CSV table of C-alpha atoms in Angstrom, one decimal:
chain,number,residue,atom,x,y,z
A,327,MET,CA,-3.7,23.2,-19.0
A,328,LEU,CA,-4.7,21.1,-16.0
A,329,ALA,CA,-8.3,20.4,-15.2
A,330,ARG,CA,-7.9,20.3,-11.5
A,331,ILE,CA,-10.4,19.0,-9.0
A,332,THR,CA,-9.7,19.6,-5.4
A,333,ALA,CA,-11.3,17.9,-2.5
A,334,PRO,CA,-11.7,19.7,0.8
A,335,SER,CA,-8.5,19.9,3.0
A,336,ARG,CA,-9.0,18.1,6.2
A,337,ALA,CA,-7.6,15.2,8.2
A,338,TRP,CA,-9.5,12.1,7.7
A,339,THR,CA,-10.8,10.2,10.7
A,340,PRO,CA,-12.3,6.8,10.6
A,341,THR,CA,-16.1,6.8,9.9
A,342,SER,CA,-18.5,4.2,8.5
A,343,LEU,CA,-17.7,2.7,5.2
A,344,PHE,CA,-18.6,4.8,2.1
A,345,SER,CA,-19.9,7.7,4.0
A,346,ARG,CA,-17.1,9.8,2.5
A,347,LEU,CA,-17.4,8.5,-1.1
A,348,VAL,CA,-17.6,11.6,-3.1
A,349,SER,CA,-18.5,11.5,-6.8
A,350,SER,CA,-16.1,13.9,-8.5
A,351,ARG,CA,-16.5,13.0,-12.1
A,352,CYS,CA,-16.5,15.8,-14.6
A,353,ALA,CA,-16.5,15.9,-18.4
A,354,SER,CA,-12.8,16.8,-18.5
A,355,SER,CA,-11.6,14.0,-16.2
A,356,SER,CA,-10.5,11.8,-19.2
A,357,ARG,CA,-8.4,14.5,-20.8
A,358,GLU,CA,-4.6,14.2,-20.6
A,359,GLY,CA,-3.3,16.3,-17.7
A,360,ALA,CA,-6.6,16.1,-15.9
A,361,ALA,CA,-5.7,15.9,-12.2
A,362,TYR,CA,-7.4,15.2,-8.9
A,363,THR,CA,-5.9,16.4,-5.6
A,364,GLN,CA,-6.8,16.1,-2.0
A,365,LYS,CA,-5.1,16.9,1.2
A,366,ARG,CA,-4.3,14.4,3.9
A,367,THR,CA,-2.7,14.6,7.3
A,368,PHE,CA,-1.7,11.3,8.9
A,369,THR,CA,-2.1,11.0,12.6
A,370,GLU,CA,-0.3,8.7,15.1
A,371,ARG,CA,-3.6,6.8,15.4
A,372,ASP,CA,-3.7,6.3,11.6
A,373,VAL,CA,-0.1,4.8,11.8
A,374,GLU,CA,-1.1,2.5,14.6
A,375,THR,CA,-4.2,1.4,12.9
A,376,PHE,CA,-2.4,0.7,9.6
A,377,ALA,CA,0.3,-1.2,11.5
A,378,SER,CA,-2.3,-3.3,13.2
A,379,VAL,CA,-4.3,-4.2,10.1
A,380,THR,CA,-1.3,-4.8,7.8
A,381,GLY,CA,0.9,-6.4,10.4
A,382,ASP,CA,3.7,-4.0,9.5
A,383,MET,CA,5.2,-3.5,13.0
A,384,ASN,CA,8.5,-2.1,11.7
A,385,PRO,CA,10.0,-0.1,14.6
A,386,ILE,CA,10.7,2.8,12.2
A,387,HIS,CA,7.0,3.6,12.4
A,388,ASP,CA,6.8,3.4,16.2
A,389,ALA,CA,6.7,6.7,18.0
A,390,ARG,CA,8.1,4.9,21.1
A,391,ALA,CA,11.0,3.3,19.3
A,392,ASN,CA,14.1,5.3,18.4
A,393,ALA,CA,13.9,5.3,14.6
A,394,SER,CA,17.5,6.6,14.4
A,395,ALA,CA,18.9,3.6,16.3
A,396,TRP,CA,17.1,1.1,14.0
A,397,THR,CA,18.1,2.8,10.8
A,398,GLY,CA,21.7,4.0,11.7
A,399,GLY,CA,20.6,7.6,11.6
A,400,LYS,CA,18.8,7.3,8.2
A,401,LEU,CA,15.6,8.3,10.0
A,402,ARG,CA,15.7,10.8,12.9
A,403,GLU,CA,12.1,10.3,13.9
A,404,PRO,CA,9.3,7.7,13.1
A,405,ALA,CA,7.9,7.8,9.6
A,406,VAL,CA,4.4,7.2,8.4
A,407,HIS,CA,4.2,3.8,6.5
A,408,GLY,CA,5.1,4.6,2.9
A,409,MET,CA,2.3,2.2,1.8
A,410,LEU,CA,-0.2,4.1,3.9
A,411,VAL,CA,0.8,7.3,2.1
A,412,ALA,CA,0.6,5.4,-1.2
A,413,SER,CA,-2.8,4.0,-0.4
A,414,ALA,CA,-4.0,7.6,-0.5
A,415,PHE,CA,-3.5,7.3,-4.3
A,416,GLY,CA,-6.0,4.5,-4.5
A,417,ALA,CA,-8.3,6.5,-2.2
A,418,ALA,CA,-8.1,9.5,-4.5
A,419,LEU,CA,-8.7,7.4,-7.6
A,420,ALA,CA,-11.7,5.8,-5.9
A,421,ARG,CA,-13.2,9.2,-5.2
A,422,TRP,CA,-12.6,10.4,-8.7
A,423,LYS,CA,-13.5,7.1,-10.5
A,424,PRO,CA,-15.6,4.9,-8.2
A,425,GLY,CA,-15.3,1.3,-9.5
A,426,ALA,CA,-11.8,1.7,-10.9
A,427,VAL,CA,-9.7,-1.4,-10.5
A,428,TYR,CA,-5.9,-1.1,-9.9
A,429,ALA,CA,-3.8,-3.0,-12.5
A,430,SER,CA,-0.4,-1.8,-11.4
A,431,GLN,CA,1.4,0.8,-9.2
A,432,GLU,CA,5.1,1.8,-9.2
A,433,LEU,CA,6.2,3.6,-6.1
A,434,LYS,CA,9.3,5.5,-5.1
A,435,PHE,CA,9.7,6.4,-1.5
A,436,ARG,CA,11.8,9.5,-1.7
A,437,ALA,CA,11.4,11.1,1.7
A,438,PRO,CA,9.8,10.2,5.0
A,439,THR,CA,6.3,11.4,5.7
A,440,ARG,CA,5.9,12.6,9.3
A,441,VAL,CA,2.9,12.3,11.5
A,442,GLY,CA,1.0,15.6,11.5
A,443,GLU,CA,2.3,17.2,8.4
A,444,GLU,CA,-0.2,18.1,5.7
A,445,MET,CA,0.3,16.2,2.5
A,446,GLU,CA,-1.1,16.9,-1.0
A,447,ILE,CA,-2.1,13.7,-2.8
A,448,GLU,CA,-2.3,14.1,-6.6
A,449,ILE,CA,-3.2,11.8,-9.4
A,450,ALA,CA,-2.8,13.2,-12.9
A,451,LEU,CA,-3.9,11.4,-16.0
A,452,ILE,CA,-1.0,10.6,-18.4
A,453,ARG,CA,-3.0,8.8,-21.0
A,454,GLN,CA,-6.3,7.0,-21.3
A,455,SER,CA,-7.1,4.4,-23.9
A,456,GLY,CA,-10.7,3.0,-23.7
A,457,THR,CA,-11.1,2.0,-20.0
A,458,ARG,CA,-7.3,1.7,-19.4
A,459,ALA,CA,-5.8,4.8,-17.8
A,460,ARG,CA,-2.3,5.6,-16.7
A,461,TYR,CA,-1.7,8.2,-13.9
A,462,GLU,CA,1.2,10.0,-12.4
A,463,THR,CA,0.7,9.7,-8.6
A,464,THR,CA,2.4,12.2,-6.2
A,465,ALA,CA,2.4,12.8,-2.5
A,466,ARG,CA,4.1,16.0,-1.5
A,467,ARG,CA,4.5,18.1,1.7
A,468,VAL,CA,2.1,21.1,1.4
A,469,LYS,CA,4.5,23.3,3.5
A,470,CYS,CA,7.6,22.9,1.3
A,471,GLY,CA,6.6,20.9,-1.8
A,472,THR,CA,9.0,18.1,-1.1
A,473,VAL,CA,7.8,14.9,-2.9
A,474,CYS,CA,7.7,12.0,-0.4
A,475,VAL,CA,6.2,9.3,-2.6
A,476,ASP,CA,5.6,9.3,-6.3
A,477,GLY,CA,5.1,6.8,-9.1
A,478,VAL,CA,2.8,5.7,-11.9
A,479,ALA,CA,-0.5,3.8,-11.6
A,480,LEU,CA,-2.4,1.8,-14.2
A,481,ALA,CA,-6.1,1.4,-13.6
A,482,ILE,CA,-9.1,-0.2,-15.4
A,483,LEU,CA,-11.9,2.3,-15.3
A,484,PRO,CA,-15.6,1.5,-15.2
A,485,GLU,CA,-17.6,2.2,-18.4
A,486,GLU,CA,-19.0,5.7,-18.3
B,48,MET,CA,18.7,-23.6,-3.2
B,49,LEU,CA,16.4,-21.4,-1.2
B,50,ALA,CA,17.0,-20.6,2.5
B,51,ARG,CA,13.4,-20.4,3.5
B,52,ILE,CA,12.0,-19.0,6.7
B,53,THR,CA,8.4,-19.6,7.4
B,54,ALA,CA,6.3,-17.8,9.9
B,55,PRO,CA,3.4,-19.5,11.6
B,56,SER,CA,0.2,-19.8,9.5
B,57,ARG,CA,-2.6,-17.9,11.1
B,58,ALA,CA,-5.0,-15.0,10.4
B,59,TRP,CA,-3.7,-11.8,11.9
B,60,THR,CA,-6.0,-9.9,14.2
B,61,PRO,CA,-5.3,-6.4,15.5
B,62,THR,CA,-3.2,-6.4,18.7
B,63,SER,CA,-1.1,-3.8,20.4
B,64,LEU,CA,1.7,-2.3,18.3
B,65,PHE,CA,4.9,-4.4,18.1
B,66,SER,CA,3.6,-7.3,20.2
B,67,ARG,CA,4.0,-9.5,17.1
B,68,LEU,CA,7.4,-8.2,16.0
B,69,VAL,CA,9.3,-11.4,15.4
B,70,SER,CA,13.1,-11.3,15.0
B,71,SER,CA,13.7,-13.8,12.2
B,72,ARG,CA,17.2,-12.9,11.1
B,73,CYS,CA,19.5,-15.8,10.2
B,74,ALA,CA,23.0,-16.0,8.8
B,75,SER,CA,21.7,-16.9,5.3
B,76,SER,CA,19.2,-14.1,5.0
B,77,SER,CA,21.5,-12.0,2.8
B,78,ARG,CA,22.2,-14.8,0.3
B,79,GLU,CA,20.6,-14.6,-3.1
B,80,GLY,CA,17.5,-16.6,-3.2
B,81,ALA,CA,17.0,-16.4,0.6
B,82,ALA,CA,13.2,-16.1,1.1
B,83,TYR,CA,10.8,-15.3,3.9
B,84,THR,CA,7.2,-16.4,3.7
B,85,GLN,CA,4.2,-16.0,5.9
B,86,LYS,CA,0.5,-16.8,5.6
B,87,ARG,CA,-2.2,-14.3,5.8
B,88,THR,CA,-6.0,-14.4,5.5
B,89,PHE,CA,-7.8,-11.1,5.1
B,90,THR,CA,-11.1,-10.7,6.9
B,91,GLU,CA,-14.0,-8.4,6.1
B,92,ARG,CA,-13.0,-6.4,9.2
B,93,ASP,CA,-9.5,-6.0,7.8
B,94,VAL,CA,-10.9,-4.6,4.6
B,95,GLU,CA,-13.2,-2.2,6.5
B,96,THR,CA,-10.4,-1.0,8.7
B,97,PHE,CA,-8.1,-0.5,5.8
B,98,ALA,CA,-10.8,1.4,3.9
B,99,SER,CA,-11.3,3.6,7.0
B,100,VAL,CA,-7.7,4.4,7.7
B,101,THR,CA,-6.7,5.0,4.0
B,102,GLY,CA,-9.9,6.6,2.9
B,103,ASP,CA,-10.2,4.2,0.0
B,104,MET,CA,-14.0,3.7,-0.1
B,105,ASN,CA,-14.0,2.2,-3.6
B,106,PRO,CA,-17.3,0.2,-3.9
B,107,ILE,CA,-15.3,-2.7,-5.4
B,108,HIS,CA,-14.2,-3.4,-1.8
B,109,ASP,CA,-17.6,-3.1,-0.2
B,110,ALA,CA,-19.3,-6.4,0.6
B,111,ARG,CA,-22.7,-4.6,0.5
B,112,ALA,CA,-22.0,-3.1,-3.0
B,113,ASN,CA,-22.4,-5.1,-6.1
B,114,ALA,CA,-18.8,-5.2,-7.4
B,115,SER,CA,-20.0,-6.5,-10.7
B,116,ALA,CA,-22.2,-3.5,-11.4
B,117,TRP,CA,-19.4,-1.1,-10.6
B,118,THR,CA,-16.8,-2.8,-12.8
B,119,GLY,CA,-19.0,-4.0,-15.7
B,120,GLY,CA,-18.5,-7.7,-14.6
B,121,LYS,CA,-14.7,-7.5,-14.2
B,122,LEU,CA,-15.2,-8.4,-10.6
B,123,ARG,CA,-17.9,-10.7,-9.6
B,124,GLU,CA,-17.5,-10.1,-5.8
B,125,PRO,CA,-15.7,-7.6,-3.6
B,126,ALA,CA,-11.9,-7.7,-3.6
B,127,VAL,CA,-9.5,-7.0,-0.8
B,128,HIS,CA,-7.7,-3.8,-1.4
B,129,GLY,CA,-4.6,-4.6,-3.5
B,130,MET,CA,-2.6,-2.2,-1.4
B,131,LEU,CA,-3.6,-4.0,1.7
B,132,VAL,CA,-2.3,-7.2,0.2
B,133,ALA,CA,0.8,-5.4,-0.9
B,134,SER,CA,1.3,-4.0,2.5
B,135,ALA,CA,1.9,-7.5,3.7
B,136,PHE,CA,5.2,-7.4,1.8
B,137,GLY,CA,6.3,-4.5,4.0
B,138,ALA,CA,5.1,-6.4,7.1
B,139,ALA,CA,7.0,-9.5,6.1
B,140,LEU,CA,10.2,-7.5,5.4
B,141,ALA,CA,9.8,-5.7,8.8
B,142,ARG,CA,9.6,-9.1,10.5
B,143,TRP,CA,12.6,-10.4,8.6
B,144,LYS,CA,14.7,-7.2,8.8
B,145,PRO,CA,13.3,-4.9,11.5
B,146,GLY,CA,14.5,-1.3,10.7
B,147,ALA,CA,14.5,-1.8,6.9
B,148,VAL,CA,13.4,1.3,5.0
B,149,TYR,CA,11.4,1.0,1.8
B,150,ALA,CA,13.0,2.7,-1.2
B,151,SER,CA,10.7,1.5,-3.9
B,152,GLN,CA,8.0,-1.0,-4.7
B,153,GLU,CA,6.6,-2.0,-8.1
B,154,LEU,CA,3.3,-3.8,-7.9
B,155,LYS,CA,1.2,-5.8,-10.4
B,156,PHE,CA,-2.3,-6.6,-9.4
B,157,ARG,CA,-2.9,-9.7,-11.4
B,158,ALA,CA,-6.0,-11.3,-9.8
B,159,PRO,CA,-8.4,-10.2,-7.0
B,160,THR,CA,-7.8,-11.4,-3.5
B,161,ARG,CA,-10.9,-12.5,-1.7
B,162,VAL,CA,-11.9,-12.1,1.9
B,163,GLY,CA,-11.3,-15.4,3.7
B,164,GLU,CA,-8.9,-17.0,1.3
B,165,GLU,CA,-5.5,-18.0,2.7
B,166,MET,CA,-2.6,-16.2,1.0
B,167,GLU,CA,1.1,-16.9,1.0
B,168,ILE,CA,3.2,-13.8,1.2
B,169,GLU,CA,6.8,-14.2,0.0
B,170,ILE,CA,9.7,-11.9,-0.3
B,171,ALA,CA,12.8,-13.4,-1.9
B,172,LEU,CA,16.2,-11.7,-2.1
B,173,ILE,CA,17.3,-11.0,-5.7
B,174,ARG,CA,20.5,-9.1,-4.9
B,175,GLN,CA,22.1,-7.3,-1.9
B,176,SER,CA,24.8,-4.8,-2.2
B,177,GLY,CA,25.9,-3.4,1.1
B,178,THR,CA,22.7,-2.3,2.8
B,179,ARG,CA,20.7,-2.0,-0.4
B,180,ALA,CA,18.6,-5.1,-1.1
B,181,ARG,CA,16.2,-5.9,-4.0
B,182,TYR,CA,13.4,-8.4,-3.4
B,183,GLU,CA,10.9,-10.3,-5.5
B,184,THR,CA,7.6,-9.9,-3.7
B,185,THR,CA,4.7,-12.3,-4.3
B,186,ALA,CA,1.2,-12.9,-2.9
B,187,ARG,CA,-0.4,-16.1,-4.0
B,188,ARG,CA,-3.4,-18.1,-3.1
B,189,VAL,CA,-2.4,-21.1,-1.0
B,190,LYS,CA,-5.2,-23.3,-2.4
B,191,CYS,CA,-4.3,-23.0,-6.1
B,192,GLY,CA,-1.1,-21.1,-6.3
B,193,THR,CA,-2.6,-18.2,-8.4
B,194,VAL,CA,-0.5,-15.1,-8.0
B,195,CYS,CA,-2.7,-12.2,-7.0
B,196,VAL,CA,0.0,-9.5,-6.5
B,197,ASP,CA,3.6,-9.5,-7.3
B,198,GLY,CA,6.5,-7.1,-8.0
B,199,VAL,CA,9.9,-6.0,-6.9
B,200,ALA,CA,10.9,-4.0,-3.8
B,201,LEU,CA,14.1,-2.1,-3.0
B,202,ALA,CA,14.9,-1.6,0.6
B,203,ILE,CA,17.7,0.0,2.7
B,204,LEU,CA,18.6,-2.5,5.4
B,205,PRO,CA,19.9,-1.6,8.9
B,206,GLU,CA,23.6,-2.3,9.5
B,207,GLU,CA,24.0,-5.8,10.9
């Protein structure tokens, strides 16, 4: 049975650092199957900001470019950067376990994430041994359940 | 022998979308061992912007927080988000192969990346079959060569 902790559903907008750090620890958060979920809707401004700070100016993310022309029809419209979606895993982990340090992350980009569609970000504990914890990480469309990005993360947790 | 393409060494600062999209294709870019490198220095502002857009407010990235206290001494000072460093792989790929679509990315976060240290971002072709290409991705400190983030990426390339 999953011990599920759900953060409020809302689009995130830039605010000052750490104002949104939510302490969501609970006694069951180190049990196998424990999961943390939160909702996230990526805006065009998020995509532009991410492109600007990472330097990833791939035209497949540009609302003004024709994504279809660049990808031979593989994308019909611009996609949110997969790494922006994947970064939401780290964000969720940081809310659940502030101080956690990423050791590894495997990512599969299975379907494009669109601007404006509500996504559910989930991290679920596979196994914890001491301060080392392995999580299944999933980003899926709330509307239809399609998994857009998933993978496995390994993190070093702070001592409790 | 590596066919190496090197982009100019400079810190990136936010500019308008796509103004820095550089077409760096060359005939040898689909040969095994072909590599694309670029330099990147992450600033405190980059870290704050990334935290804001991704929602990753982990105190280990906050210059005002004591990273050591949060991580039990595992980090002595704040680290650049690993996913921000890793996003530079996508940025490099987008410069080399505009229109490329990420299929997967494995990442190992081996050492913290510090604000202000110059990093070399490298993507090197392991194998290409049709439009599917596998790359070794590495972010290392220019000063001492330490690998901070590495892994393997699979991308679907645009038709040439």
